[in-house]
Tab-separated table of C-alpha atoms in Angstrom:
chain	number	residue	atom	x	y	z
A	198	MET	CA	13.007	-24.373	-31.490
A	199	ASN	CA	16.404	-23.781	-30.496
A	200	LYS	CA	16.215	-20.498	-32.504
A	201	LYS	CA	13.339	-19.412	-30.878
A	202	ASN	CA	14.646	-19.525	-27.646
A	203	LEU	CA	18.030	-17.698	-28.455
A	204	LEU	CA	16.132	-15.166	-30.276
A	205	HIS	CA	13.852	-14.631	-27.282
A	206	LYS	CA	17.043	-14.652	-24.998
A	207	LYS	CA	18.424	-11.674	-26.802
A	208	THR	CA	15.517	-9.202	-26.500
A	209	SER	CA	14.775	-9.885	-23.377
A	210	GLN	CA	18.831	-8.806	-22.518
A	211	LYS	CA	17.766	-5.786	-24.293
A	212	GLN	CA	15.190	-4.965	-22.559
A	213	ASP	CA	16.747	-5.485	-19.180
A	214	GLY	CA	19.556	-2.338	-20.014
A	215	ALA	CA	16.250	-0.076	-21.437
A	216	ALA	CA	14.169	-0.827	-17.974
A	217	SER	CA	17.378	0.065	-15.881
A	218	ILE	CA	17.384	3.396	-17.715
A	219	GLU	CA	13.880	3.904	-17.370
A	220	ILE	CA	13.804	3.263	-13.678
A	221	ALA	CA	16.484	6.001	-12.987
A	222	PHE	CA	14.843	8.669	-14.794
A	223	VAL	CA	11.660	8.003	-12.868
A	224	PHE	CA	13.467	7.562	-9.876
A	225	ILE	CA	15.018	10.854	-10.676
A	226	LEU	CA	11.721	12.217	-11.187
A	227	VAL	CA	10.097	10.639	-7.797
A	228	PHE	CA	13.055	12.169	-5.619
A	229	VAL	CA	12.608	15.685	-6.738
A	230	LEU	CA	8.676	15.345	-6.569
A	231	PHE	CA	9.026	13.979	-2.969
A	232	TYR	CA	11.624	16.274	-2.050
A	233	GLY	CA	9.724	19.191	-3.424
A	234	ILE	CA	6.932	18.141	-1.157
A	235	ILE	CA	8.800	17.655	1.614
A	236	GLY	CA	10.760	20.699	0.964
A	237	TYR	CA	7.584	23.298	0.686
A	238	ALA	CA	5.746	21.316	3.618
A	239	ILE	CA	8.783	21.578	6.265
A	240	PRO	CA	8.473	25.725	5.775
A	241	LEU	CA	5.013	26.143	6.016
A	242	ILE	CA	5.019	24.133	9.266
A	243	LEU	CA	7.701	26.381	10.737
A	244	GLY	CA	5.600	29.194	9.909
A	245	ALA	CA	2.771	27.846	11.362
A	246	ALA	CA	5.142	27.005	14.628
A	247	TYR	CA	6.610	30.118	14.861
A	248	GLN	CA	3.109	32.047	14.670
A	249	GLN	CA	1.689	29.786	17.355
A	250	LEU	CA	4.374	30.195	19.659
A	251	SER	CA	4.937	33.860	19.431
A	252	ALA	CA	1.136	34.333	19.748
A	253	GLU	CA	1.932	31.796	22.867
A	254	VAL	CA	4.364	33.956	24.404
A	255	LEU	CA	2.250	37.199	24.104
A	256	ARG	CA	-0.786	35.170	25.825
A	257	ASN	CA	1.690	34.009	28.539
A	258	ALA	CA	3.383	37.325	28.963
A	259	VAL	CA	0.024	39.658	29.267
A	260	SER	CA	-1.663	37.110	31.277
A	261	THR	CA	0.919	37.073	34.069
A	262	SER	CA	2.544	40.956	33.783
A	263	ASP	CA	0.029	43.752	35.445
A	264	ILE	CA	-0.818	45.285	31.997
A	265	TYR	CA	-2.748	47.897	33.622
A	266	VAL	CA	-0.303	49.186	36.340
A	267	TYR	CA	1.827	49.467	33.557
A	268	ARG	CA	-0.448	51.748	31.473
A	269	ALA	CA	-0.705	53.964	34.957
A	270	GLY	CA	2.171	55.274	34.563
A	271	THR	CA	4.063	54.185	37.480
A	272	GLU	CA	7.598	54.214	38.335
A	273	GLU	CA	10.627	53.154	36.052
A	274	ASP	CA	11.697	50.409	37.796
A	275	ASP	CA	8.437	48.767	38.562
A	276	ILE	CA	7.530	48.939	34.561
A	277	ASN	CA	11.451	47.346	34.095
A	278	ASN	CA	10.512	44.760	36.386
A	279	ILE	CA	7.404	44.153	34.829
A	280	LEU	CA	9.077	43.510	31.318
A	281	LEU	CA	12.043	41.325	33.000
A	282	ASN	CA	9.476	39.148	34.082
A	283	ALA	CA	7.330	38.884	31.107
A	284	GLU	CA	10.820	38.410	28.812
A	285	ALA	CA	12.214	35.593	31.720
A	286	LEU	CA	8.457	33.772	31.106
A	287	SER	CA	9.000	34.388	27.132
A	288	GLN	CA	12.362	32.768	27.449
A	289	GLN	CA	10.788	29.601	29.447
A	290	ILE	CA	8.005	29.189	27.128
A	291	ILE	CA	10.587	29.383	24.003
A	292	ALA	CA	13.127	26.353	25.908
A	293	SER	CA	9.735	24.192	26.477
A	294	SER	CA	9.019	24.115	22.837
A	295	TRP	CA	9.467	21.628	20.284
A	296	LEU	CA	11.651	24.205	18.089
A	297	PRO	CA	15.378	23.821	19.137
A	298	GLU	CA	16.898	26.993	20.642
A	299	LYS	CA	19.450	27.361	17.974
A	300	TRP	CA	16.037	27.928	15.546
A	301	VAL	CA	14.572	30.681	17.222
A	302	TYR	CA	16.263	34.047	16.888
A	303	HIS	CA	14.983	37.734	17.676
A	304	CYS	CA	13.251	39.856	14.936
A	305	HIS	CA	14.877	42.960	13.773
A	306	GLY	CA	13.930	46.186	16.114
A	307	TYR	CA	13.191	43.867	19.227
A	308	ALA	CA	16.210	44.792	20.563
A	309	ASP	CA	17.973	41.316	21.549
A	310	ARG	CA	14.094	40.560	23.263
A	311	VAL	CA	11.087	38.290	22.368
A	312	LEU	CA	8.484	41.323	23.443
A	313	SER	CA	8.477	44.597	22.477
A	314	VAL	CA	5.873	47.076	24.402
A	315	SER	CA	4.961	50.523	22.920
A	316	ALA	CA	5.872	53.785	25.576
A	317	ASP	CA	2.724	53.961	27.063
A	318	GLY	CA	1.973	50.321	27.141
A	319	SER	CA	-1.058	49.970	25.241
A	320	GLU	CA	0.441	47.816	22.090
A	321	TRP	CA	2.623	44.796	22.969
A	322	LYS	CA	4.211	42.368	20.011
A	323	ALA	CA	6.285	39.178	20.478
A	324	CYS	CA	8.184	38.390	17.331
A	325	LEU	CA	10.147	35.232	16.653
A	326	ARG	CA	12.299	34.180	13.508
A	327	HIS	CA	14.302	31.852	11.525
A	328	ALA	CA	17.228	33.793	10.205
A	329	GLU	CA	18.323	30.890	7.715
A	330	PRO	CA	15.689	28.591	6.628
A	331	THR	CA	18.197	26.881	4.003
A	332	ALA	CA	19.940	25.337	7.162
A	333	ILE	CA	16.911	23.362	7.841
A	334	MET	CA	16.024	22.558	4.169
A	335	PRO	CA	18.995	22.436	1.874
A	336	VAL	CA	17.974	23.475	-1.871
A	337	ILE	CA	18.690	21.390	-4.385
A	338	SER	CA	19.067	22.832	-8.233
A	339	LEU	CA	18.681	20.812	-11.438
A	340	LEU	CA	18.761	22.599	-14.985
A	341	GLY	CA	18.409	25.845	-13.273
A	342	VAL	CA	15.369	25.229	-11.060
A	343	THR	CA	15.859	24.994	-7.458
A	344	VAL	CA	13.576	22.998	-5.433
A	345	PRO	CA	12.045	24.200	-2.850
A	346	GLN	CA	12.171	28.011	-3.417
A	347	LEU	CA	12.617	29.092	0.749
A	348	PRO	CA	11.896	32.625	1.823
A	349	ASP	CA	14.479	34.544	3.236
A	350	GLU	CA	13.316	33.953	6.684
A	351	ILE	CA	10.459	32.048	8.550
A	352	LYS	CA	8.636	34.614	10.726
A	353	GLY	CA	5.768	34.751	13.587
A	354	GLU	CA	4.605	37.583	15.518
A	355	ALA	CA	1.722	38.362	17.217
A	356	SER	CA	0.543	41.885	18.419
A	357	LEU	CA	-2.238	43.100	21.002
A	358	ARG	CA	-3.481	46.218	21.394
A	359	ILE	CA	-4.887	47.400	25.055
A	360	ARG	CA	-7.362	50.055	24.989
């Protein structure tokens, strides 16, 4: 009987070490899976947030600006005032959003502004982007596979054509 207990103890001691190794492998797999889900969800959510924020900026800029006066060919000073007021309102909307200010960059071709208006005032655009998604969600590389595979930038753009 004593011999049977000794045999049982040796088997259980061997199993404890094997279970620890299995748990370590399973933990790594579960961690990579969890990190992958979070790593792909955050850029998707941020992409939707930038798109929504740019649409909101454009809606408010167009609704408060006198866009038909802009198109009527008024003086240059009046046009500049309309654009400055719309840009100031855009900056207020961005500041009141849930995105941190250091995450919001101007898009290329917008001359350090959020809004862009065509020469005749018939097309208004708003664009916001994040230039470095890896600053938000660091990339992990395991065995040559990078998780998550992020885009170069996260961007939201809205446009409105006035006839």
